[in-house]
Coordinates of C-alpha atoms and ligand atoms in Angstrom, one line a residue:
X243 CA 102.7 58.3 133.3
X244 CA 100.9 55.8 135.7
X245 CA 103.2 54.1 138.2
X246 CA 103.0 50.7 138.3
X247 CA 103.2 50.9 142.5
X248 CA 100.1 53.0 142.0
X249 CA 97.9 50.7 140.2
X250 CA 98.8 47.6 142.6
X251 CA 97.5 50.2 145.4
X252 CA 94.5 50.8 142.9
X253 CA 94.2 47.2 142.7
X254 CA 94.9 46.3 146.2
X255 CA 92.0 48.5 147.7
X256 CA 89.3 46.7 145.4
X257 CA 89.8 43.8 147.3
X258 CA 92.7 40.7 146.9
X259 CA 89.8 38.7 145.1
X260 CA 89.9 41.1 142.3
X261 CA 93.5 40.6 141.2
X262 CA 93.1 36.6 141.6
X263 CA 89.9 36.8 139.7
X264 CA 91.3 39.4 137.0
X265 CA 93.9 36.4 136.4
X266 CA 91.7 33.3 136.9
X267 CA 92.3 30.0 137.8
X268 CA 95.2 27.7 135.6
X269 CA 93.0 24.8 133.6
X270 CA 95.0 21.8 133.2
X271 CA 93.7 19.5 129.6
X272 CA 93.6 15.9 129.3
X273 CA 93.7 15.2 126.1
X274 CA 93.8 11.5 126.8
X275 CA 90.1 11.6 128.6
X276 CA 88.5 13.8 126.1
X277 CA 89.5 11.1 123.5
X278 CA 88.1 9.0 125.0
X279 CA 84.5 11.1 125.6
X280 CA 85.0 11.5 121.3
X281 CA 85.3 7.7 121.3
X282 CA 81.8 7.9 123.0
X283 CA 80.4 10.2 120.8
X284 CA 81.3 8.5 117.7
X285 CA 80.0 5.3 118.7
X286 CA 76.6 6.9 119.7
X287 CA 76.6 8.9 116.3
X288 CA 77.6 5.9 114.4
X289 CA 74.7 3.9 115.8
X290 CA 72.3 6.4 115.1
X291 CA 73.6 7.2 111.7
X292 CA 73.3 3.7 110.7
X293 CA 70.0 3.0 112.7
X294 CA 67.9 6.0 112.8
X295 CA 69.1 8.8 110.9
X296 CA 67.4 11.3 110.0
X297 CA 64.6 10.1 112.0
X298 CA 65.2 11.3 115.7
X299 CA 66.7 9.0 118.4
X300 CA 68.2 5.6 117.9
X301 CA 66.8 2.9 119.8
X302 CA 70.2 1.2 120.9
X303 CA 69.3 -1.9 121.5
X304 CA 66.4 -2.9 119.0
X305 CA 68.7 -1.0 116.4
X306 CA 65.8 0.9 115.6
X307 CA 64.5 4.8 115.6
X308 CA 61.8 6.9 117.3
X309 CA 60.4 10.0 116.2
X310 CA 59.8 11.3 119.7
X311 CA 60.4 15.0 118.3
X312 CA 58.3 15.6 115.3
X313 CA 60.7 13.4 112.9
X314 CA 63.3 16.4 111.9
X315 CA 66.5 14.6 112.9
X316 CA 66.4 16.1 116.5
X317 CA 69.7 13.9 117.5
X318 CA 71.4 15.0 114.7
X319 CA 70.7 19.2 115.3
X320 CA 71.5 18.4 118.8
X321 CA 75.2 16.8 118.2
X322 CA 76.1 19.5 115.7
X323 CA 77.4 22.1 118.0
X324 CA 79.0 19.0 120.1
X325 CA 80.6 17.9 116.8
X326 CA 82.0 21.4 116.0
X327 CA 83.5 21.4 119.4
X328 CA 85.2 17.9 119.1
X329 CA 86.2 19.0 115.5
X330 CA 85.0 15.5 114.2
X331 CA 85.0 16.7 110.7
X332 CA 83.1 13.7 109.0
X333 CA 79.9 14.1 111.1
X334 CA 79.7 18.3 110.8
X335 CA 79.9 17.1 107.0
X336 CA 77.0 14.6 107.8
X337 CA 75.4 17.0 109.7
X338 CA 75.5 20.3 107.8
X339 CA 74.8 18.9 104.3
X340 CA 71.1 17.3 105.6
X341 CA 70.0 20.6 107.0
X342 CA 68.6 22.1 103.8
X343 CA 66.6 19.4 103.4
X344 CA 64.8 19.1 106.3
X345 CA 60.7 20.1 106.0
X346 CA 59.9 22.2 108.7
X347 CA 56.1 22.5 107.5
X348 CA 55.3 19.3 108.6
X349 CA 55.3 17.0 112.1
X350 CA 55.9 13.6 111.8
X351 CA 52.7 11.5 112.4
X352 CA 51.3 14.8 112.5
X353 CA 52.2 14.6 116.7
X354 CA 51.9 18.2 118.4
X355 CA 55.2 20.7 118.2
X356 CA 56.6 21.4 121.7
X357 CA 57.5 25.4 121.1
X358 CA 59.3 24.8 124.1
X359 CA 61.6 21.7 123.2
X360 CA 61.6 22.6 119.4
X361 CA 63.0 25.9 120.6
X362 CA 65.7 24.7 122.9
X363 CA 67.1 21.4 120.8
X364 CA 65.8 22.6 116.9
X365 CA 66.5 26.6 117.3
X366 CA 69.1 26.6 119.6
X367 CA 71.0 23.8 118.0
X368 CA 70.9 25.9 114.5
X369 CA 71.8 29.1 116.0
X370 CA 74.3 27.9 117.6
X371 CA 75.8 25.4 114.6
X372 CA 75.3 28.9 112.7
X373 CA 77.3 30.7 115.3
X374 CA 80.4 28.8 115.9
X375 CA 80.7 28.2 111.9
X376 CA 80.8 31.9 111.2
X377 CA 83.0 32.6 113.7
X378 CA 86.7 33.1 112.5
X379 CA 87.5 29.9 114.8
X380 CA 85.7 27.9 112.9
X381 CA 85.2 29.6 109.4
X382 CA 86.9 27.5 106.5
X383 CA 88.0 24.8 109.0
X384 CA 85.3 22.6 107.3
X385 CA 85.0 23.6 103.8
X386 CA 81.5 24.9 104.7
X387 CA 80.5 27.6 101.9
X388 CA 78.1 30.5 102.6
X389 CA 75.5 29.1 100.5
X390 CA 75.1 26.1 103.3
X391 CA 76.0 28.7 106.1
X392 CA 73.0 31.1 104.7
X393 CA 70.6 27.6 104.7
X394 CA 71.4 27.3 108.5
X395 CA 69.6 30.3 109.3
X396 CA 67.6 30.1 107.2
X397 CA 66.2 27.1 108.3
X398 CA 66.2 28.5 112.1
X399 CA 64.0 31.5 110.7
X400 CA 61.1 29.4 109.1
X401 CA 60.9 27.1 112.2
X402 CA 60.4 30.3 114.1
X403 CA 58.1 31.4 111.5
X404 CA 55.9 28.3 111.9
X405 CA 56.5 28.3 115.8
X406 CA 55.6 32.3 116.5
X407 CA 51.6 31.4 115.9
X408 CA 52.0 30.1 119.8
X409 CA 52.3 33.7 120.6
X410 CA 49.1 34.2 119.3
X411 CA 47.1 34.6 122.6
X412 CA 45.3 37.3 123.9
X413 CA 48.1 38.1 126.5
X414 CA 50.9 37.0 124.5
X415 CA 52.2 34.4 126.8
X416 CA 52.0 31.3 124.4
X417 CA 50.7 28.2 124.3
X418 CA 53.3 25.3 124.1
X419 CA 51.7 22.8 122.1
X420 CA 51.2 23.1 118.5
X421 CA 49.5 21.5 115.3
X422 CA 51.5 21.8 112.6
X423 CA 48.9 21.4 109.8
X424 CA 49.7 24.4 107.1
X425 CA 49.2 26.8 108.3
X426 CA 50.5 25.9 112.1
X427 CA 48.3 26.8 115.1
X428 CA 48.0 26.5 118.7
X429 CA 46.2 24.0 120.7
X430 CA 44.0 26.2 122.0
X431 CA 42.2 23.8 124.3
X432 CA 45.5 24.6 126.3
X433 CA 44.7 27.3 128.5
X434 CA 47.6 27.6 130.9
X435 CA 51.4 27.2 130.2
X436 CA 54.1 26.6 132.7
X437 CA 57.4 29.1 134.2
X438 CA 59.8 26.8 132.3
X439 CA 58.1 26.9 129.2
X440 CA 57.6 30.3 128.9
X441 CA 60.3 31.3 130.0
X442 CA 62.8 29.1 128.5
X443 CA 62.5 30.9 125.0
X444 CA 64.0 33.7 125.1
X445 CA 68.1 33.1 124.4
X446 CA 67.0 31.6 121.3
X447 CA 64.5 33.8 119.9
X448 CA 66.2 37.3 120.9
X449 CA 69.3 35.6 118.8
X450 CA 67.5 34.7 116.0
X451 CA 66.4 38.4 115.9
X452 CA 69.8 39.6 116.6
X453 CA 71.2 37.6 113.9
X454 CA 68.6 38.4 111.2
X455 CA 68.1 42.0 112.0
X456 CA 64.2 41.0 111.9
X457 CA 62.5 42.1 115.9
X458 CA 59.7 40.5 115.9
X459 CA 60.9 37.3 117.7
X460 CA 62.6 38.7 120.5
X461 CA 59.6 41.0 120.7
X462 CA 57.3 38.5 121.0
X463 CA 59.5 35.9 123.8
X464 CA 60.4 39.4 125.4
X465 CA 56.4 40.6 125.6
X466 CA 56.0 36.4 127.0
X467 CA 59.0 37.2 130.2
X468 CA 57.5 40.2 131.0
X469 CA 54.9 38.4 133.0
X470 CA 57.3 36.8 134.7
X471 CA 59.7 39.4 135.2
X472 CA 56.4 41.5 137.2
X473 CA 54.0 38.3 138.3
X474 CA 50.8 39.1 138.9
X475 CA 48.9 38.2 141.4
X476 CA 51.0 38.6 144.5
X477 CA 50.4 34.9 145.3
X478 CA 52.4 33.5 142.2
X479 CA 55.4 35.5 144.3
X480 CA 55.4 33.9 147.6
X481 CA 59.0 35.5 147.6
X482 CA 61.2 38.1 146.5
X483 CA 62.1 36.2 142.8
X484 CA 60.2 32.7 143.5
X485 CA 57.1 32.3 141.6
X486 CA 54.7 29.7 141.1
X487 CA 54.1 27.3 138.0
X488 CA 50.9 27.8 135.9
X489 CA 50.0 31.0 133.9
X490 CA 46.5 31.9 132.4
X491 CA 47.5 32.6 129.0
X492 CA 44.3 35.0 128.9
X493 CA 46.0 37.5 130.6
X494 CA 49.2 36.6 132.3
X495 CA 48.2 36.1 135.2
X496 CA 49.8 33.1 137.7
X497 CA 47.2 30.5 138.6
X498 CA 49.1 29.2 142.0
X499 CA 52.0 29.3 144.1
X500 CA 54.2 25.8 143.6
X501 CA 57.6 25.8 142.4
X502 CA 61.0 25.6 143.1
X503 CA 63.9 24.9 140.9
X504 CA 62.8 21.1 139.5
X505 CA 61.7 20.3 136.0
X506 CA 58.7 22.7 135.2
X507 CA 60.1 25.8 136.7
X508 CA 64.1 25.2 136.4
X509 CA 65.2 26.8 133.8
X510 CA 63.1 30.3 133.7
X511 CA 65.9 30.8 136.9
X512 CA 68.7 29.7 134.3
X513 CA 67.8 31.9 131.5
X514 CA 67.6 35.1 133.7
X515 CA 71.4 35.3 134.0
X516 CA 72.3 33.8 130.9
X517 CA 70.2 37.0 129.3
X518 CA 72.6 39.3 131.3
X519 CA 75.2 37.3 129.8
X520 CA 73.9 37.7 126.5
X521 CA 73.6 41.3 126.7
X522 CA 74.4 43.3 129.6
X523 CA 72.5 46.7 128.9
X524 CA 69.6 44.8 127.1
X525 CA 69.0 42.4 130.4
X526 CA 69.6 44.6 133.6
X527 CA 66.2 43.6 134.6
X528 CA 66.2 39.7 133.7
X529 CA 69.4 40.1 136.3
X530 CA 68.1 42.1 139.2
X531 CA 65.2 39.1 138.9
X532 CA 67.8 36.1 139.1
X533 CA 69.8 38.0 142.0
X534 CA 66.0 38.0 143.8
X535 CA 65.3 34.3 143.2
X536 CA 68.9 33.4 144.2
X537 CA 68.9 35.4 148.0
X538 CA 65.6 34.2 148.1
X539 CA 66.5 30.0 147.0
X540 CA 69.5 30.8 149.5
X541 CA 67.4 32.4 152.5
X542 CA 64.2 30.3 152.0
X543 CA 64.9 27.0 150.1
X544 CA 68.5 25.2 151.1
X545 CA 67.8 22.4 153.3
X546 CA 70.8 20.2 154.6
X547 CA 69.2 16.5 154.7
X548 CA 68.7 15.4 158.5
X549 CA 71.6 12.6 158.5
X550 CA 74.0 14.9 156.2
X551 CA 74.6 18.3 157.3
X552 CA 77.6 18.7 155.0
X553 CA 75.1 18.4 152.0
X554 CA 72.9 20.8 150.7
X555 CA 69.8 20.5 148.4
X556 CA 66.9 23.7 147.7
X557 CA 63.6 22.5 149.0
X558 CA 59.9 22.8 146.3
X559 CA 57.9 24.8 147.9
X560 CA 53.5 25.1 147.2
X561 CA 53.7 28.9 148.8
X562 CA 55.9 29.5 151.7
X563 CA 54.0 27.1 154.5
X564 CA 54.5 24.1 152.4
X565 CA 58.1 22.9 151.5
X566 CA 59.0 19.6 150.2
X567 CA 62.4 17.4 150.4
X568 CA 62.6 16.4 146.8
X569 CA 64.6 17.1 144.0
X570 CA 66.5 14.9 141.2
X571 CA 69.1 14.9 138.4
X572 CA 67.0 17.5 136.2
X573 CA 67.5 20.2 139.8
X574 CA 71.2 19.2 139.7
X575 CA 71.9 21.8 136.8
X576 CA 71.3 24.4 139.5
X577 CA 74.8 24.7 141.1
X578 CA 76.2 25.3 138.0
X579 CA 73.5 28.3 137.7
X580 CA 74.6 30.1 140.8
X581 CA 78.1 29.6 139.9
X582 CA 78.0 31.4 136.7
X583 CA 75.6 34.0 138.4
X584 CA 78.3 34.6 140.5
X585 CA 81.4 34.4 138.3
X586 CA 78.8 37.2 136.1
X587 CA 78.5 39.3 139.2
X588 CA 81.7 39.2 141.0
X589 CA 79.6 37.6 144.0
X590 CA 81.9 35.2 145.8
X591 CA 78.6 34.0 148.0
X592 CA 77.1 32.5 145.0
X593 CA 79.8 30.9 143.5
X594 CA 80.2 29.0 147.3
X595 CA 76.6 28.3 147.2
X596 CA 77.1 26.7 143.9
X597 CA 79.9 24.9 144.5
X598 CA 77.7 23.1 148.1
X599 CA 75.3 22.4 145.5
X600 CA 77.4 21.1 143.0
X601 CA 79.1 18.4 145.7
X602 CA 75.8 17.9 147.2
X603 CA 74.7 16.3 144.0
X604 CA 78.3 14.8 143.7
X605 CA 77.1 12.6 146.6
X606 CA 73.7 11.2 144.6
X607 CA 76.3 9.9 142.2
X608 CA 78.7 7.7 144.8
X609 CA 76.3 6.6 147.1
X610 CA 75.1 4.7 144.5
X611 CA 76.3 0.9 143.1
X612 CA 76.6 2.0 139.7
X613 CA 78.3 5.4 140.8
X614 CA 75.5 7.0 139.1
X615 CA 72.4 9.5 140.4
X616 CA 68.9 8.8 140.3
X617 CA 66.1 10.5 138.5
X618 CA 64.0 11.7 141.7
X619 CA 65.2 11.7 145.5
X620 CA 64.1 13.0 148.7
X621 CA 65.5 13.8 152.2
X622 CA 64.3 14.7 155.5
X623 CA 65.5 18.2 156.3
X624 CA 68.1 18.9 160.2
X625 CA 66.6 21.3 161.2
X626 CA 64.6 21.3 164.3
X627 CA 62.3 23.4 163.1
X628 CA 60.8 22.3 159.9
X629 CA 60.1 18.2 160.7
X630 CA 56.6 19.0 160.8
X631 CA 57.3 18.9 156.5
X632 CA 59.7 15.7 156.4
X633 CA 58.2 12.9 154.8
X634 CA 58.9 9.6 156.4
X635 CA 62.0 7.4 155.2
X636 CA 61.1 4.6 153.2
X637 CA 62.1 1.2 155.4
X638 CA 63.8 -0.2 152.8
X639 CA 66.0 2.6 152.4
X640 CA 66.9 3.5 156.1
X641 CA 70.2 2.6 156.3
X642 CA 70.6 4.3 152.6
X643 CA 69.5 7.3 154.2
X644 CA 71.6 7.4 156.9
X645 CA 75.0 7.5 155.0
X646 CA 73.9 9.0 152.0
X647 CA 72.0 11.8 153.1
X648 CA 69.1 11.3 150.4
X649 CA 66.9 8.4 149.6
X650 CA 65.9 7.2 145.7
X651 CA 62.5 8.4 145.0
X652 CA 63.1 7.6 140.8
X653 CA 66.0 4.9 140.4
X654 CA 66.3 5.2 135.9
X655 CA 68.7 7.3 134.7
X656 CA 67.6 8.7 131.3
X657 CA 71.3 9.6 130.0
X658 CA 71.0 13.7 131.8
X659 CA 73.6 16.3 132.4
X660 CA 72.7 18.1 134.8
X661 CA 75.3 16.8 137.6
X662 CA 78.1 16.7 135.4
X663 CA 76.9 20.4 133.6
X664 CA 77.4 21.8 137.5
X665 CA 80.7 20.2 137.7
X666 CA 81.8 21.5 134.5
X667 CA 81.0 25.1 135.7
X668 CA 82.7 24.4 139.5
X669 CA 85.7 23.6 137.4
X670 CA 85.9 26.7 135.7
X671 CA 85.4 28.9 138.6
X672 CA 88.1 27.2 140.6
X673 CA 90.6 25.1 138.2
X674 CA 90.5 22.5 140.9
X675 CA 91.3 19.6 139.3
X676 CA 88.7 17.2 141.5
X677 CA 86.1 18.0 139.0
X678 CA 87.8 16.7 136.1
X679 CA 88.4 13.6 138.2
X680 CA 84.5 13.4 139.1
X681 CA 83.0 14.1 135.4
X682 CA 86.3 11.2 134.6
X683 CA 84.6 8.6 136.9
X684 CA 81.5 9.2 136.1
X685 CA 82.1 8.9 132.5
X686 CA 83.8 5.5 133.2
X687 CA 80.5 4.4 135.3
X688 CA 78.0 5.5 132.0
X689 CA 80.1 3.8 129.8
X690 CA 80.5 1.1 131.5
X691 CA 76.8 1.1 132.6
X692 CA 74.9 2.6 129.9
X693 CA 76.9 1.3 126.7
X694 CA 74.5 -1.4 124.4
X695 CA 73.8 -2.2 121.4
X696 CA 74.6 0.6 118.5
X697 CA 74.8 2.9 121.1
X698 CA 73.6 4.7 124.8
X699 CA 70.7 3.3 126.4
X700 CA 68.9 4.4 129.5
X701 CA 68.9 2.2 132.8
X702 CA 66.3 1.5 135.0
X703 CA 67.5 1.3 138.2
X704 CA 71.1 3.2 139.2
X705 CA 71.4 1.5 142.8
X706 CA 71.4 -2.2 141.2
X707 CA 74.1 -4.1 139.7
X708 CA 74.4 -2.9 136.2
X709 CA 71.7 -0.7 136.2
X710 CA 69.2 -3.0 136.8
X711 CA 68.3 -3.1 132.9
X712 CA 68.0 -0.9 130.1
X713 CA 65.1 1.3 128.2
X714 CA 65.7 0.7 124.5
X715 CA 65.9 4.6 124.3
X716 CA 69.0 7.2 123.5
X717 CA 67.7 10.6 123.6
X718 CA 69.3 13.3 121.8
X719 CA 70.6 15.7 124.7
X720 CA 73.2 12.7 125.2
X721 CA 74.4 13.7 122.5
X722 CA 74.3 17.7 122.9
X723 CA 75.1 17.9 126.6
X724 CA 76.4 14.9 128.3
X725 CA 79.0 14.1 125.8
X726 CA 79.8 17.9 125.7
X727 CA 80.3 18.7 129.4
X728 CA 82.4 15.4 129.4
X729 CA 84.4 16.8 126.7
X730 CA 84.9 20.1 127.8
X731 CA 86.2 19.7 131.0
X732 CA 88.6 18.0 130.2
X733 CA 89.8 19.5 127.0
X734 CA 91.9 22.8 125.6
X735 CA 91.0 26.6 126.1
X736 CA 88.5 27.5 123.7
X737 CA 86.4 30.5 122.6
X738 CA 83.1 28.5 124.1
X739 CA 84.7 27.6 126.9
X740 CA 83.6 29.4 130.4
X741 CA 85.3 32.0 131.2
X742 CA 85.9 33.0 135.2
X743 CA 87.6 36.6 134.0
X744 CA 84.5 38.0 132.4
X745 CA 85.6 37.2 128.9
X746 CA 82.6 34.9 127.6
X747 CA 82.4 34.9 124.0
X748 CA 79.3 32.9 124.2
X749 CA 77.1 31.7 126.5
X750 CA 75.3 27.6 126.7
X751 CA 71.5 27.7 126.0
X752 CA 69.9 25.3 128.2
X753 CA 70.7 22.5 125.7
X754 CA 74.0 23.0 126.3
X755 CA 74.1 25.1 122.5
X756 CA 76.7 27.6 122.7
X757 CA 75.2 30.6 121.7
X758 CA 77.4 33.7 120.5
X759 CA 76.9 36.7 123.4
X760 CA 75.8 39.8 121.8
X761 CA 77.2 42.6 123.8
X762 CA 80.4 43.4 125.4
X763 CA 82.0 40.5 126.9
X764 CA 81.3 40.2 130.5
Ligands
NAG891 C1 63.4 7.3 109.3 O1 63.9 6.6 108.5 C2 63.3 5.5 107.9 C3 64.5 4.2 107.3 O2 65.6 4.8 107.2 C4 63.0 6.5 106.6 O3 62.3 5.7 105.6 C5 61.9 7.4 106.7 O4 61.8 8.5 105.7 C6 62.6 8.0 108.4 N1 61.7 9.3 108.7 C7 62.0 10.6 108.7 C8 61.0 11.0 109.5 O5 62.6 11.1 108.0
NAG892 C1 78.4 24.6 98.5 O1 78.8 23.5 99.1 C2 77.9 22.8 98.6 C3 77.9 21.3 99.3 O2 79.1 20.7 99.2 C4 77.7 22.2 97.3 O3 76.8 21.4 97.0 C5 77.6 23.4 96.5 O4 77.1 23.6 94.9 C6 78.5 24.6 97.0 N1 78.1 25.8 97.2 C7 78.9 26.9 96.4 C8 78.4 28.2 95.8 O5 79.9 26.7 96.2
NAG893 C1 42.1 33.2 132.9 O1 42.0 34.6 132.4 C2 40.7 35.0 131.7 C3 40.5 36.1 131.2 O2 40.8 37.1 132.7 C4 39.3 34.1 132.5 O3 38.5 34.8 131.9 C5 39.3 32.9 133.3 O4 38.6 32.3 133.9 C6 41.2 32.4 133.3 N1 41.4 31.1 133.3 C7 41.2 30.2 135.0 C8 41.6 28.6 134.7 O5 41.6 30.9 135.5
NAG894 C1 83.8 3.0 126.9 O1 83.1 1.8 126.6 C2 83.4 0.9 125.4 C3 82.8 -0.1 125.2 O2 82.4 -1.0 126.0 C4 85.4 0.6 125.9 O3 85.8 0.0 124.6 C5 86.2 1.9 125.9 O4 87.2 1.2 126.2 C6 85.4 2.4 127.2 N1 85.6 3.5 127.7 C7 86.7 3.5 128.9 C8 87.8 5.4 129.0 O5 86.3 2.9 129.8
NAG895 C1 64.4 24.7 154.0 C2 63.6 25.0 155.3 O1 62.4 24.5 154.9 N1 63.6 26.1 156.3 C3 62.5 26.5 156.9 C4 63.2 25.8 158.3 O2 62.6 26.2 159.3 C5 62.7 27.8 159.7 C6 61.6 28.4 160.5 O3 60.4 27.8 160.5 C7 62.3 28.3 158.1 O4 62.5 29.6 158.4 C8 62.9 28.2 156.9 O5 62.6 29.2 155.8

C-alpha cells in the first residue's frame, strides 16, 4: 500500500508547482454579467434574424443585409456554437432547422469562395455544433433528433467535398480562392498562398476525417501543412520556427522572409499548439514547431515601448535585420496562445509571457476615449540598440504615446475578439478576477458605443467621443467570438471551458468554435 506521506514526498519532489497545477485555480462565476452578455447576443440575433437571415451579415443601421461570405448564412452558422454555450434554445432551433436547406453548391453573386474563411467559419461552425450537440452534455436537451444531427455533418462533408479542389495543385499547397460554378475549381490565376490561409485548415479538416472515418480531408490539410513544418528554402525561416508569408503553390517554397504574429501569418502559429492539444500522439511535431516559434518570438520579437517599459508587444519582421514595431487588435490573440501553450506543456514561462502580452493589449483599451482598443498601432522599441528601426512618432500623438506606450495607426474597431480572447485564457490560467473585470468593463464600453439600430456596428475611431461614427456592418465573428469569450469568462464551469489542469475536452478553432479533442485530454 502506498502511504500518503510517500505520495506527498513524490509530488513535492516534482515541484510545488505541480501540486498547485493539479488542483487548478478557483473560478467564480458572475451570472448577472453572463446574463447581460446574453441579452446583447439575443438583441444582435433578433436584428439579424429579422432583417438579414438567411443572408450572411446584418447591416444594423440600414436594417438590411450583406452577403459577404457567399450567402450561406455566415452569421447563423457562426452564432450556433455560442447559442449552444448560452443554452439559447430558441436560437439553436432556428439555426438547426435552417442548416439542411443551405445550398453549398452555389455562391451568392458568384463571389469567389475563400478556402480559409469558409473553413474557419462554416466548416468550423458546423463541426463544432455537431460535436456539442452530439455530446452527452447537450443531447436531447433541445429536442434535436438524429436526422437533424446527421444533416449537420452531411452539410459539413458536402461543403468540404466542394472545397477540396483547392488542394489540387502540383505541391498540394492549396489555392485559397475558389470558383463555385459547378464543378468547383480553384482560381488558377493565383500562384501563391499565405502562411495563415494554408496553416489554419488542419484542425477543421482533420476533425472532419476523424468524425466521418474518411481520411482524405486530414491527408490534404496535413500534406499542405508539411511544407510549413519543414520550410524551404532557408530564407523562409529567418529564425527557428518563425517563417515567411507567401508560399509558391507549385513547389511549396517560401518566397519571402517577412512575418510575425499579425494578420496573414498569425493563426498558423495558433494552430500548431492547438493540434497538439487536439491529439498529442499524432501532432507532436506540430508542438515542436510551436516551441521553436514561441522561443524565437520571446528572444527576438519581444519589444518594450520606449515610453512604457512595463508593456510588451511582438514586433513584425522582414528578415532578421528589419524589425518593425507595429501590431494591432488581430495580433492580440498572441497572449492567449502563449498561455494555452504554457498550460499544455507545463511551462510557466510561456504563461507568464502570455500574461504580459494580454496586459499590454489591455493598455490599448484603457488608453482611448471609448475604452476600446484600436485596429492598428505602433511604438518605438525602448532598447538603445534598436533605435535605427524606430519610426518617428506622429506629432499629434506625441503626448498620447508618452502616456500610453503606443500610437494609433488605424483607429477603427470592427467588433473583433482577440484582446478579450487573451483575457479569457489569462483568467482560466490564473483564476484572477481582474481579467473578468477587464472583460466586463470592455463589454460595457462596446455595448455603450457600438449598440445601434438593429444590433451592433463597427466604429470609425476608438479615440473619438461615441467612436467617431459607425460603419453599417456587423461581422459574423461578433456572434462566434466576441460574445462567446465575454460570456464564458463570466459563466459557470462547463465541459468546453479551457482547463488549467490537463483535462481539456474541447479546443477552440480560430473562429472560437469549440472542437472536441480526439486524443486523451492534455
Ligand atoms: C437574402 O434575404 C432576401 C430578403 O429576405 C431573400 O430574398 C434572399 O433570398 C436572401 N438571400 C439568400 C442568399 O438567402
Ligand atoms: C426530426 O426533427 C425534424 C424537425 O423537427 C422533423 O421535421 C423530422 O420529422 C424529425 N425526424 C425524425 C425521424 O423524428
Ligand atoms: C513557383 O515554382 C515554380 C516551380 O518550381 C516556378 O516555375 C515558378 O517560377 C515559381 N513562381 C514564382 C513566382 O517564383
Ligand atoms: C447594453 O445596451 C443595452 C442597449 O443600449 C442596454 O439596454 C443594456 O442595459 C446595456 N447593458 C449593460 C450591462 O450596460
Ligand atoms: C525587438 C528587437 O528589435 N530586438 C532587437 C534589439 O536589438 C538587439 C541588438 O541589436 C537585437 O538582438 C534584438 O533582436
